[in-house]
Amino acid sequence: YTLSLHDALPICLLVKEDHRLPFVEFRAAFKGGVLTETPANNGITLLLGKMLLQGTQKRSAEKIATEIESVGGHIDSYGGNNSFGVNAEVLSDDFTTGLDLLADVLLNPTFPAAPLEREREVQIAGIHARKDDLLKSASVAMRRTLFGETGYGLDSLGMEESVGKISAADLKSFHRTFTAPNNCVLAIYGDVKANEVKAAVDKAFANWGTNKSSEFKVQGSELNSPKRVEETRDKKQAVLVIGFRGTTLFDADRYALELIQESCSDLGSRLFLRVREKLGLAYYVGAQNFMGLVPGYFAFYTGTEPSKAAQVETELLKEAELLRNEGLSEGELKRAKAKIIGQKKIARQELGGLAQAQALDELYGLGFAYGDTEDAKFEAVTPEQVKAAAQKYLTPDAFVVSIVKPE
């Protein structure tokens, strides 16, 4: 069922009745993430998500945790590239407790000082740990070079300097702007009755005021030439990421690019067999297709011996050229389609995952039922479309090579 509370609130409510198991899944999703951040407050979305669970006007962080755990439930939060949100799960008999907790943490957070400092320290520790993850470091540098210090050029963890300066007042302002009903999709799936859910949500969120300033505006940036970025670490391995400008969630080219990613990422892929097995140049190798509300990126990545980094770079660029000239073979395309469609079918069987996926699809403007059409769209991709997508995006004159290697 999809029920919109526009008669009472400008909030989109998705409800799915599934009585197979006595559980209820709550997913509250908001547009946000790095697309709403600046270099000065980078990391604020993730920090906000964590702080929503650190105390409200009537519950401390300990009381929130005790209350949800006392009914065998679970509540957590997240912040990413395009969105942030709060997830909860309870037994259907504890529906009222789950909804009351969810509404309280969304509407009434207080951002207390001691938990704020603790969560800030945890996030900064994550930023430090990121430096030891060579692939993550290379990817962050690639994104920053590809997009600049805006949008996807920022990392959701933030930078130590920016996270260190985010105040409770900053969080309150960000919360007031983006944690608004007109920027929210609330999915409630499980052992429930749709009309009862609508009435309960109407009551729980009756005093939630809209915020016109939460309208979501994003813009992309351009890349017109190849660029290089290098960093050094006290490690024995080198990691290489080659990034190209990609596409959005709404572009039909996304399906061809996802199939290219799949065909370049598994143990039977052309990259694995040639670069790792035949040439012995890499410890691991693969591809990533990142899509967003604005154009994302397509990247090849590999870990290798420092002495082989230049040769691996040459081979990966050769693979991009082969994809432009030849696309994927019928066998590669068939195998990639089968794997992607199979994985998506499996993912849709888990109710919490389905609630999350449909909430985000609705939030982003794809529509909650988008997943029902996805399999057919992958099946319809032709070898010619794959080749055309490779020629359009894996361009030889505009990409970023990011290397992290020993000093």
CSV table of C-alpha atoms in Angstrom, one decimal:
chain,number,residue,atom,x,y,z
A,1,TYR,CA,0.0,0.0,0.0
A,2,THR,CA,1.1,3.6,-0.5
A,3,LEU,CA,-0.7,6.2,1.7
A,4,SER,CA,0.2,9.8,1.5
A,5,LEU,CA,-0.7,12.0,4.5
A,6,HIS,CA,-1.1,15.1,2.4
A,7,ASP,CA,-4.5,15.7,3.9
A,8,ALA,CA,-2.8,16.1,7.3
A,9,LEU,CA,0.9,16.4,6.7
A,10,PRO,CA,3.2,16.8,3.7
A,11,ILE,CA,4.9,13.5,4.4
A,12,CYS,CA,5.0,10.4,2.2
A,13,LEU,CA,4.1,7.2,4.0
A,14,LEU,CA,4.6,3.8,2.4
A,15,VAL,CA,2.9,0.9,4.1
A,16,LYS,CA,3.3,-2.8,3.1
A,17,GLU,CA,1.2,-5.4,4.9
A,18,ASP,CA,3.3,-8.7,5.3
A,19,HIS,CA,1.9,-11.0,7.9
A,20,ARG,CA,4.3,-13.9,7.4
A,21,LEU,CA,6.4,-12.9,10.5
A,22,PRO,CA,5.4,-10.9,13.6
A,23,PHE,CA,7.8,-8.0,12.9
A,24,VAL,CA,7.5,-4.3,11.9
A,25,GLU,CA,10.3,-2.5,10.0
A,26,PHE,CA,10.4,1.3,10.2
A,27,ARG,CA,12.5,3.3,7.7
A,28,ALA,CA,12.6,7.1,7.8
A,29,ALA,CA,14.7,8.6,4.9
A,30,PHE,CA,15.6,12.2,4.1
A,31,LYS,CA,17.5,13.8,1.3
A,32,GLY,CA,20.8,15.1,2.5
A,33,GLY,CA,24.3,13.7,2.6
A,34,VAL,CA,27.4,15.3,1.1
A,35,LEU,CA,25.3,17.0,-1.6
A,36,THR,CA,24.1,19.4,1.1
A,37,GLU,CA,27.4,19.9,2.7
A,38,THR,CA,30.3,22.4,2.2
A,39,PRO,CA,34.0,22.0,3.1
A,40,ALA,CA,33.3,23.9,6.3
A,41,ASN,CA,30.7,21.5,7.6
A,42,ASN,CA,31.7,18.3,5.8
A,43,GLY,CA,30.7,15.3,7.9
A,44,ILE,CA,27.7,17.0,9.5
A,45,THR,CA,25.1,14.6,8.0
A,46,LEU,CA,26.7,11.5,9.5
A,47,LEU,CA,27.2,13.3,12.8
A,48,LEU,CA,23.6,14.4,12.8
A,49,GLY,CA,22.4,10.8,12.2
A,50,LYS,CA,24.4,9.6,15.2
A,51,MET,CA,23.3,12.5,17.5
A,52,LEU,CA,19.6,11.8,16.8
A,53,LEU,CA,19.9,8.7,19.0
A,54,GLN,CA,21.9,10.5,21.8
A,55,GLY,CA,19.0,12.1,23.6
A,56,THR,CA,15.7,13.9,23.2
A,57,GLN,CA,13.6,16.2,25.4
A,58,LYS,CA,12.2,13.3,27.3
A,59,ARG,CA,14.7,10.5,26.8
A,60,SER,CA,18.4,10.2,27.4
A,61,ALA,CA,20.6,8.1,25.0
A,62,GLU,CA,20.5,5.3,27.7
A,63,LYS,CA,16.7,5.4,28.0
A,64,ILE,CA,16.4,5.2,24.2
A,65,ALA,CA,18.7,2.2,24.1
A,66,THR,CA,17.0,0.5,27.1
A,67,GLU,CA,13.5,1.1,25.8
A,68,ILE,CA,14.1,-0.4,22.4
A,69,GLU,CA,16.2,-3.3,23.8
A,70,SER,CA,13.6,-4.1,26.5
A,71,VAL,CA,11.2,-5.1,23.7
A,72,GLY,CA,13.8,-7.0,21.7
A,73,GLY,CA,14.0,-4.3,19.1
A,74,HIS,CA,16.7,-2.3,17.3
A,75,ILE,CA,17.2,1.3,16.3
A,76,ASP,CA,20.0,2.8,14.3
A,77,SER,CA,20.8,5.7,12.0
A,78,TYR,CA,23.0,6.5,8.9
A,79,GLY,CA,24.3,9.4,6.8
A,80,GLY,CA,25.7,9.0,3.3
A,81,ASN,CA,26.1,10.6,-0.1
A,82,ASN,CA,22.5,11.4,-1.0
A,83,SER,CA,20.5,10.8,2.2
A,84,PHE,CA,20.3,10.2,5.9
A,85,GLY,CA,17.8,8.5,8.1
A,86,VAL,CA,16.7,6.4,11.1
A,87,ASN,CA,15.8,2.6,11.0
A,88,ALA,CA,14.0,0.6,13.6
A,89,GLU,CA,12.6,-2.9,14.0
A,90,VAL,CA,10.2,-4.2,16.6
A,91,LEU,CA,7.8,-7.1,17.1
A,92,SER,CA,4.3,-6.2,15.9
A,93,ASP,CA,2.9,-6.2,19.4
A,94,ASP,CA,5.4,-3.4,20.2
A,95,PHE,CA,4.4,-1.2,17.2
A,96,THR,CA,3.4,1.7,19.4
A,97,THR,CA,6.7,1.7,21.3
A,98,GLY,CA,8.7,1.6,18.0
A,99,LEU,CA,6.7,4.4,16.4
A,100,ASP,CA,6.9,6.6,19.5
A,101,LEU,CA,10.6,6.2,19.8
A,102,LEU,CA,11.1,6.9,16.1
A,103,ALA,CA,9.0,10.1,16.2
A,104,ASP,CA,10.8,11.3,19.4
A,105,VAL,CA,14.3,10.9,18.0
A,106,LEU,CA,13.3,12.6,14.7
A,107,LEU,CA,11.3,15.5,16.2
A,108,ASN,CA,12.9,16.2,19.5
A,109,PRO,CA,16.7,15.7,19.6
A,110,THR,CA,18.6,17.9,22.1
A,111,PHE,CA,22.3,17.3,20.9
A,112,PRO,CA,23.7,17.1,24.5
A,113,ALA,CA,27.3,18.3,24.9
A,114,ALA,CA,29.0,15.1,26.3
A,115,PRO,CA,27.6,12.7,23.7
A,116,LEU,CA,28.4,15.2,21.0
A,117,GLU,CA,32.0,15.2,22.0
A,118,ARG,CA,32.1,11.4,22.1
A,119,GLU,CA,30.5,11.0,18.7
A,120,ARG,CA,32.8,13.6,17.3
A,121,GLU,CA,35.8,11.7,18.6
A,122,VAL,CA,34.5,8.5,17.1
A,123,GLN,CA,34.0,10.1,13.7
A,124,ILE,CA,37.5,11.7,13.8
A,125,ALA,CA,39.0,8.3,14.7
A,126,GLY,CA,37.2,7.0,11.6
A,127,ILE,CA,38.8,9.7,9.5
A,128,HIS,CA,42.2,8.7,10.9
A,129,ALA,CA,41.5,5.0,10.2
A,130,ARG,CA,40.6,5.9,6.6
A,131,LYS,CA,44.2,6.9,6.0
A,132,ASP,CA,45.3,3.3,6.7
A,133,ASP,CA,42.8,2.0,4.2
A,134,LEU,CA,44.7,2.5,0.9
A,135,LEU,CA,41.7,1.8,-1.4
A,136,LYS,CA,39.5,4.2,0.6
A,137,SER,CA,42.2,6.8,0.6
A,138,ALA,CA,42.8,6.5,-3.2
A,139,SER,CA,39.0,6.7,-3.8
A,140,VAL,CA,38.6,9.8,-1.6
A,141,ALA,CA,41.4,11.5,-3.5
A,142,MET,CA,40.0,10.5,-6.8
A,143,ARG,CA,36.6,11.9,-6.0
A,144,ARG,CA,38.0,15.1,-4.7
A,145,THR,CA,40.0,15.6,-7.9
A,146,LEU,CA,37.1,14.5,-10.1
A,147,PHE,CA,34.4,16.7,-8.5
A,148,GLY,CA,36.3,19.4,-6.6
A,149,GLU,CA,35.5,20.3,-3.0
A,150,THR,CA,31.7,20.1,-3.5
A,151,GLY,CA,29.1,17.4,-3.8
A,152,TYR,CA,30.6,13.9,-4.3
A,153,GLY,CA,34.1,15.5,-4.0
A,154,LEU,CA,33.4,15.4,-0.3
A,155,ASP,CA,33.4,12.2,1.8
A,156,SER,CA,30.6,11.4,4.2
A,157,LEU,CA,33.0,10.9,7.1
A,158,GLY,CA,34.1,14.5,6.7
A,159,MET,CA,37.5,16.0,7.4
A,160,GLU,CA,39.1,16.3,10.8
A,161,GLU,CA,39.1,20.1,10.7
A,162,SER,CA,35.4,20.3,9.6
A,163,VAL,CA,34.1,17.7,12.0
A,164,GLY,CA,36.1,19.3,14.9
A,165,LYS,CA,34.3,22.6,14.4
A,166,ILE,CA,30.7,21.4,14.1
A,167,SER,CA,28.7,22.7,17.1
A,168,ALA,CA,25.4,21.8,18.6
A,169,ALA,CA,23.9,25.0,17.1
A,170,ASP,CA,25.1,23.8,13.6
A,171,LEU,CA,23.4,20.5,14.1
A,172,LYS,CA,20.2,22.1,15.3
A,173,SER,CA,20.1,24.3,12.2
A,174,PHE,CA,20.9,21.4,9.9
A,175,HIS,CA,18.2,19.3,11.6
A,176,ARG,CA,15.7,22.1,11.4
A,177,THR,CA,16.4,22.4,7.6
A,178,PHE,CA,16.5,18.8,6.5
A,179,THR,CA,14.7,16.7,9.1
A,180,ALA,CA,11.4,18.0,7.8
A,181,PRO,CA,8.2,16.2,6.7
A,182,ASN,CA,8.3,17.6,3.2
A,183,ASN,CA,11.8,16.1,2.9
A,184,CYS,CA,10.9,12.6,4.3
A,185,VAL,CA,9.6,9.2,3.2
A,186,LEU,CA,8.5,7.0,6.0
A,187,ALA,CA,8.2,3.3,5.2
A,188,ILE,CA,6.5,1.0,7.6
A,189,TYR,CA,6.5,-2.7,6.5
A,190,GLY,CA,5.4,-5.9,8.2
A,191,ASP,CA,2.7,-7.3,10.4
A,192,VAL,CA,0.5,-4.2,10.4
A,193,LYS,CA,-2.8,-3.0,9.1
A,194,ALA,CA,-2.4,0.0,6.7
A,195,ASN,CA,-5.3,2.1,8.0
A,196,GLU,CA,-4.2,1.7,11.6
A,197,VAL,CA,-0.7,2.7,10.6
A,198,LYS,CA,-1.9,5.8,8.9
A,199,ALA,CA,-3.9,6.9,11.9
A,200,ALA,CA,-1.0,6.2,14.3
A,201,VAL,CA,1.5,8.1,12.1
A,202,ASP,CA,-0.9,11.0,11.7
A,203,LYS,CA,-1.1,11.2,15.5
A,204,ALA,CA,2.6,10.7,16.3
A,205,PHE,CA,3.8,13.4,13.8
A,206,ALA,CA,0.9,15.8,14.2
A,207,ASN,CA,3.1,18.7,15.3
A,208,TRP,CA,5.8,18.3,12.7
A,209,GLY,CA,6.1,21.5,10.9
A,210,THR,CA,7.3,21.9,7.3
A,211,ASN,CA,10.4,23.8,6.3
A,212,LYS,CA,10.4,25.4,2.8
A,213,SER,CA,14.2,25.8,3.0
A,214,SER,CA,14.6,22.0,2.9
A,215,GLU,CA,14.1,22.0,-0.9
A,216,PHE,CA,17.0,20.0,-2.3
A,217,LYS,CA,19.2,21.7,-4.9
A,218,VAL,CA,22.4,20.1,-6.2
A,219,GLN,CA,24.7,20.8,-9.1
A,220,GLY,CA,27.6,19.0,-10.7
A,221,SER,CA,31.0,20.0,-11.9
A,222,GLU,CA,32.9,19.4,-15.1
A,223,LEU,CA,36.2,17.6,-15.9
A,224,ASN,CA,37.8,18.4,-19.2
A,225,SER,CA,41.2,16.7,-19.1
A,226,PRO,CA,43.1,13.8,-17.5
A,227,LYS,CA,44.4,14.5,-14.0
A,228,ARG,CA,46.7,12.7,-11.6
A,229,VAL,CA,46.8,12.7,-7.8
A,230,GLU,CA,49.4,10.8,-5.7
A,231,GLU,CA,49.7,10.2,-2.0
A,232,THR,CA,52.2,8.2,0.1
A,233,ARG,CA,51.8,5.9,3.0
A,234,ASP,CA,54.1,3.8,5.2
A,235,LYS,CA,52.8,0.6,3.5
A,236,LYS,CA,54.3,-1.9,1.1
A,237,GLN,CA,51.4,-2.0,-1.3
A,238,ALA,CA,50.3,0.5,-4.0
A,239,VAL,CA,46.6,1.1,-4.8
A,240,LEU,CA,45.4,2.6,-8.0
A,241,VAL,CA,42.0,4.0,-8.8
A,242,ILE,CA,41.0,5.4,-12.3
A,243,GLY,CA,37.8,7.4,-12.2
A,244,PHE,CA,35.6,8.7,-15.0
A,245,ARG,CA,32.6,11.0,-14.8
A,246,GLY,CA,29.5,8.8,-14.5
A,247,THR,CA,25.7,9.2,-14.6
A,248,THR,CA,22.7,9.7,-12.4
A,249,LEU,CA,20.1,7.3,-10.9
A,250,PHE,CA,17.6,8.6,-13.5
A,251,ASP,CA,19.6,8.0,-16.7
A,252,ALA,CA,19.0,5.0,-18.8
A,253,ASP,CA,22.7,4.6,-19.3
A,254,ARG,CA,23.0,3.4,-15.7
A,255,TYR,CA,21.9,-0.1,-16.6
A,256,ALA,CA,24.7,-0.6,-19.2
A,257,LEU,CA,27.3,0.9,-16.7
A,258,GLU,CA,26.1,-1.4,-13.9
A,259,LEU,CA,26.5,-4.4,-16.3
A,260,ILE,CA,30.0,-3.2,-17.2
A,261,GLN,CA,30.8,-3.0,-13.5
A,262,GLU,CA,29.6,-6.5,-12.8
A,263,SER,CA,31.5,-7.9,-15.8
A,264,CYS,CA,34.7,-6.3,-14.5
A,265,SER,CA,34.4,-7.3,-10.8
A,266,ASP,CA,33.9,-11.0,-10.2
A,267,LEU,CA,36.5,-13.8,-10.2
A,268,GLY,CA,35.6,-14.7,-13.8
A,269,SER,CA,35.8,-11.1,-15.0
A,270,ARG,CA,38.0,-10.0,-17.9
A,271,LEU,CA,40.0,-7.8,-15.4
A,272,PHE,CA,40.6,-10.6,-13.0
A,273,LEU,CA,41.6,-13.1,-15.6
A,274,ARG,CA,43.9,-10.9,-17.6
A,275,VAL,CA,45.4,-8.4,-15.1
A,276,ARG,CA,45.6,-10.7,-12.1
A,277,GLU,CA,45.8,-14.2,-13.4
A,278,LYS,CA,47.5,-13.9,-16.8
A,279,LEU,CA,49.8,-10.9,-16.3
A,280,GLY,CA,50.2,-11.4,-12.5
A,281,LEU,CA,50.0,-7.6,-12.0
A,282,ALA,CA,47.5,-7.2,-9.1
A,283,TYR,CA,46.5,-8.6,-5.8
A,284,TYR,CA,42.9,-7.6,-6.5
A,285,VAL,CA,41.1,-5.7,-9.3
A,286,GLY,CA,37.5,-4.6,-10.0
A,287,ALA,CA,35.2,-1.8,-10.9
A,288,GLN,CA,32.6,0.5,-9.2
A,289,ASN,CA,29.7,2.3,-10.8
A,290,PHE,CA,28.5,5.1,-8.4
A,291,MET,CA,25.2,6.8,-9.3
A,292,GLY,CA,23.5,9.6,-7.5
A,293,LEU,CA,21.1,12.5,-7.7
A,294,VAL,CA,23.7,14.2,-9.8
A,295,PRO,CA,26.3,12.5,-12.0
A,296,GLY,CA,28.5,10.1,-10.1
A,297,TYR,CA,31.5,8.2,-11.4
A,298,PHE,CA,32.7,4.9,-12.9
A,299,ALA,CA,36.0,3.6,-11.6
A,300,PHE,CA,38.5,0.8,-12.0
A,301,TYR,CA,40.6,-0.1,-8.9
A,302,THR,CA,43.4,-2.4,-8.1
A,303,GLY,CA,46.0,-3.2,-5.4
A,304,THR,CA,49.5,-4.1,-6.7
A,305,GLU,CA,53.2,-4.0,-6.0
A,306,PRO,CA,54.6,-0.5,-6.2
A,307,SER,CA,57.0,-1.5,-9.0
A,308,LYS,CA,54.0,-2.7,-11.1
A,309,ALA,CA,51.8,0.4,-10.6
A,310,ALA,CA,52.6,2.1,-13.9
A,311,GLN,CA,52.1,-1.2,-15.9
A,312,VAL,CA,48.8,-1.8,-14.2
A,313,GLU,CA,47.6,1.7,-15.0
A,314,THR,CA,48.5,1.1,-18.7
A,315,GLU,CA,46.5,-2.2,-18.7
A,316,LEU,CA,43.5,-0.7,-17.0
A,317,LEU,CA,43.4,2.1,-19.6
A,318,LYS,CA,43.7,-0.6,-22.3
A,319,GLU,CA,40.7,-2.4,-20.8
A,320,ALA,CA,38.7,0.9,-21.0
A,321,GLU,CA,39.7,1.2,-24.6
A,322,LEU,CA,38.6,-2.4,-25.3
A,323,LEU,CA,35.2,-1.7,-23.8
A,324,ARG,CA,34.9,1.4,-26.0
A,325,ASN,CA,35.9,-0.5,-29.1
A,326,GLU,CA,34.3,-3.9,-28.5
A,327,GLY,CA,31.9,-3.6,-25.5
A,328,LEU,CA,31.0,-6.9,-23.8
A,329,SER,CA,30.7,-10.2,-25.5
A,330,GLU,CA,27.3,-12.0,-25.5
A,331,GLY,CA,28.5,-14.4,-22.9
A,332,GLU,CA,29.8,-11.6,-20.6
A,333,LEU,CA,26.6,-9.7,-20.9
A,334,LYS,CA,24.4,-12.7,-20.2
A,335,ARG,CA,26.4,-13.6,-17.1
A,336,ALA,CA,26.4,-10.1,-15.8
A,337,LYS,CA,22.6,-9.8,-16.3
A,338,ALA,CA,22.0,-13.1,-14.5
A,339,LYS,CA,24.1,-12.1,-11.5
A,340,ILE,CA,22.7,-8.6,-11.0
A,341,ILE,CA,19.1,-9.7,-11.4
A,342,GLY,CA,19.6,-12.7,-9.1
A,343,GLN,CA,21.2,-10.5,-6.4
A,344,LYS,CA,18.4,-8.0,-6.6
A,345,LYS,CA,15.7,-10.7,-6.4
A,346,ILE,CA,17.4,-12.1,-3.3
A,347,ALA,CA,17.7,-8.6,-1.7
A,348,ARG,CA,14.0,-7.9,-2.2
A,349,GLN,CA,13.1,-11.0,-0.1
A,350,GLU,CA,14.3,-9.4,3.1
A,351,LEU,CA,11.6,-7.1,4.4
A,352,GLY,CA,13.8,-4.5,6.0
A,353,GLY,CA,16.0,-4.2,2.9
A,354,LEU,CA,12.8,-3.9,0.7
A,355,ALA,CA,11.5,-1.1,3.0
A,356,GLN,CA,14.8,0.7,2.8
A,357,ALA,CA,15.1,0.4,-1.0
A,358,GLN,CA,11.5,1.5,-1.7
A,359,ALA,CA,11.8,4.4,0.7
A,360,LEU,CA,14.9,5.7,-1.0
A,361,ASP,CA,13.5,5.1,-4.5
A,362,GLU,CA,10.4,7.2,-3.5
A,363,LEU,CA,12.6,9.8,-1.9
A,364,TYR,CA,14.8,10.2,-4.9
A,365,GLY,CA,11.9,10.5,-7.3
A,366,LEU,CA,12.2,7.1,-8.9
A,367,GLY,CA,8.9,5.9,-7.3
A,368,PHE,CA,8.5,3.2,-4.7
A,369,ALA,CA,7.6,0.6,-7.3
A,370,TYR,CA,10.7,1.3,-9.3
A,371,GLY,CA,12.3,-2.1,-8.3
A,372,ASP,CA,9.4,-4.0,-9.9
A,373,THR,CA,10.6,-2.7,-13.3
A,374,GLU,CA,14.3,-3.0,-12.8
A,375,ASP,CA,14.8,-6.6,-13.9
A,376,ALA,CA,13.2,-5.9,-17.3
A,377,LYS,CA,15.4,-2.9,-17.8
A,378,PHE,CA,18.6,-4.9,-17.3
A,379,GLU,CA,17.3,-7.7,-19.5
A,380,ALA,CA,16.7,-5.2,-22.3
A,381,VAL,CA,20.2,-3.8,-22.5
A,382,THR,CA,21.9,-4.7,-25.8
A,383,PRO,CA,25.6,-5.2,-26.6
A,384,GLU,CA,25.3,-2.0,-28.7
A,385,GLN,CA,24.1,0.0,-25.7
A,386,VAL,CA,26.9,-1.3,-23.6
A,387,LYS,CA,29.5,-0.3,-26.2
A,388,ALA,CA,27.8,3.2,-26.6
A,389,ALA,CA,27.9,3.7,-22.8
A,390,ALA,CA,31.6,2.8,-22.6
A,391,GLN,CA,32.3,5.3,-25.4
A,392,LYS,CA,30.3,8.0,-23.7
A,393,TYR,CA,31.7,7.6,-20.1
A,394,LEU,CA,35.0,5.8,-20.3
A,395,THR,CA,36.5,8.7,-22.2
A,396,PRO,CA,40.3,8.7,-23.0
A,397,ASP,CA,40.5,12.5,-22.5
A,398,ALA,CA,38.8,13.1,-19.2
A,399,PHE,CA,39.6,10.9,-16.2
A,400,VAL,CA,41.5,10.9,-12.9
A,401,VAL,CA,44.3,8.6,-11.9
A,402,SER,CA,44.7,8.4,-8.1
A,403,ILE,CA,47.6,6.4,-6.6
A,404,VAL,CA,48.5,5.7,-3.0
A,405,LYS,CA,52.0,4.2,-2.7
A,406,PRO,CA,54.9,3.8,-0.4
A,407,GLU,CA,57.2,6.8,0.1
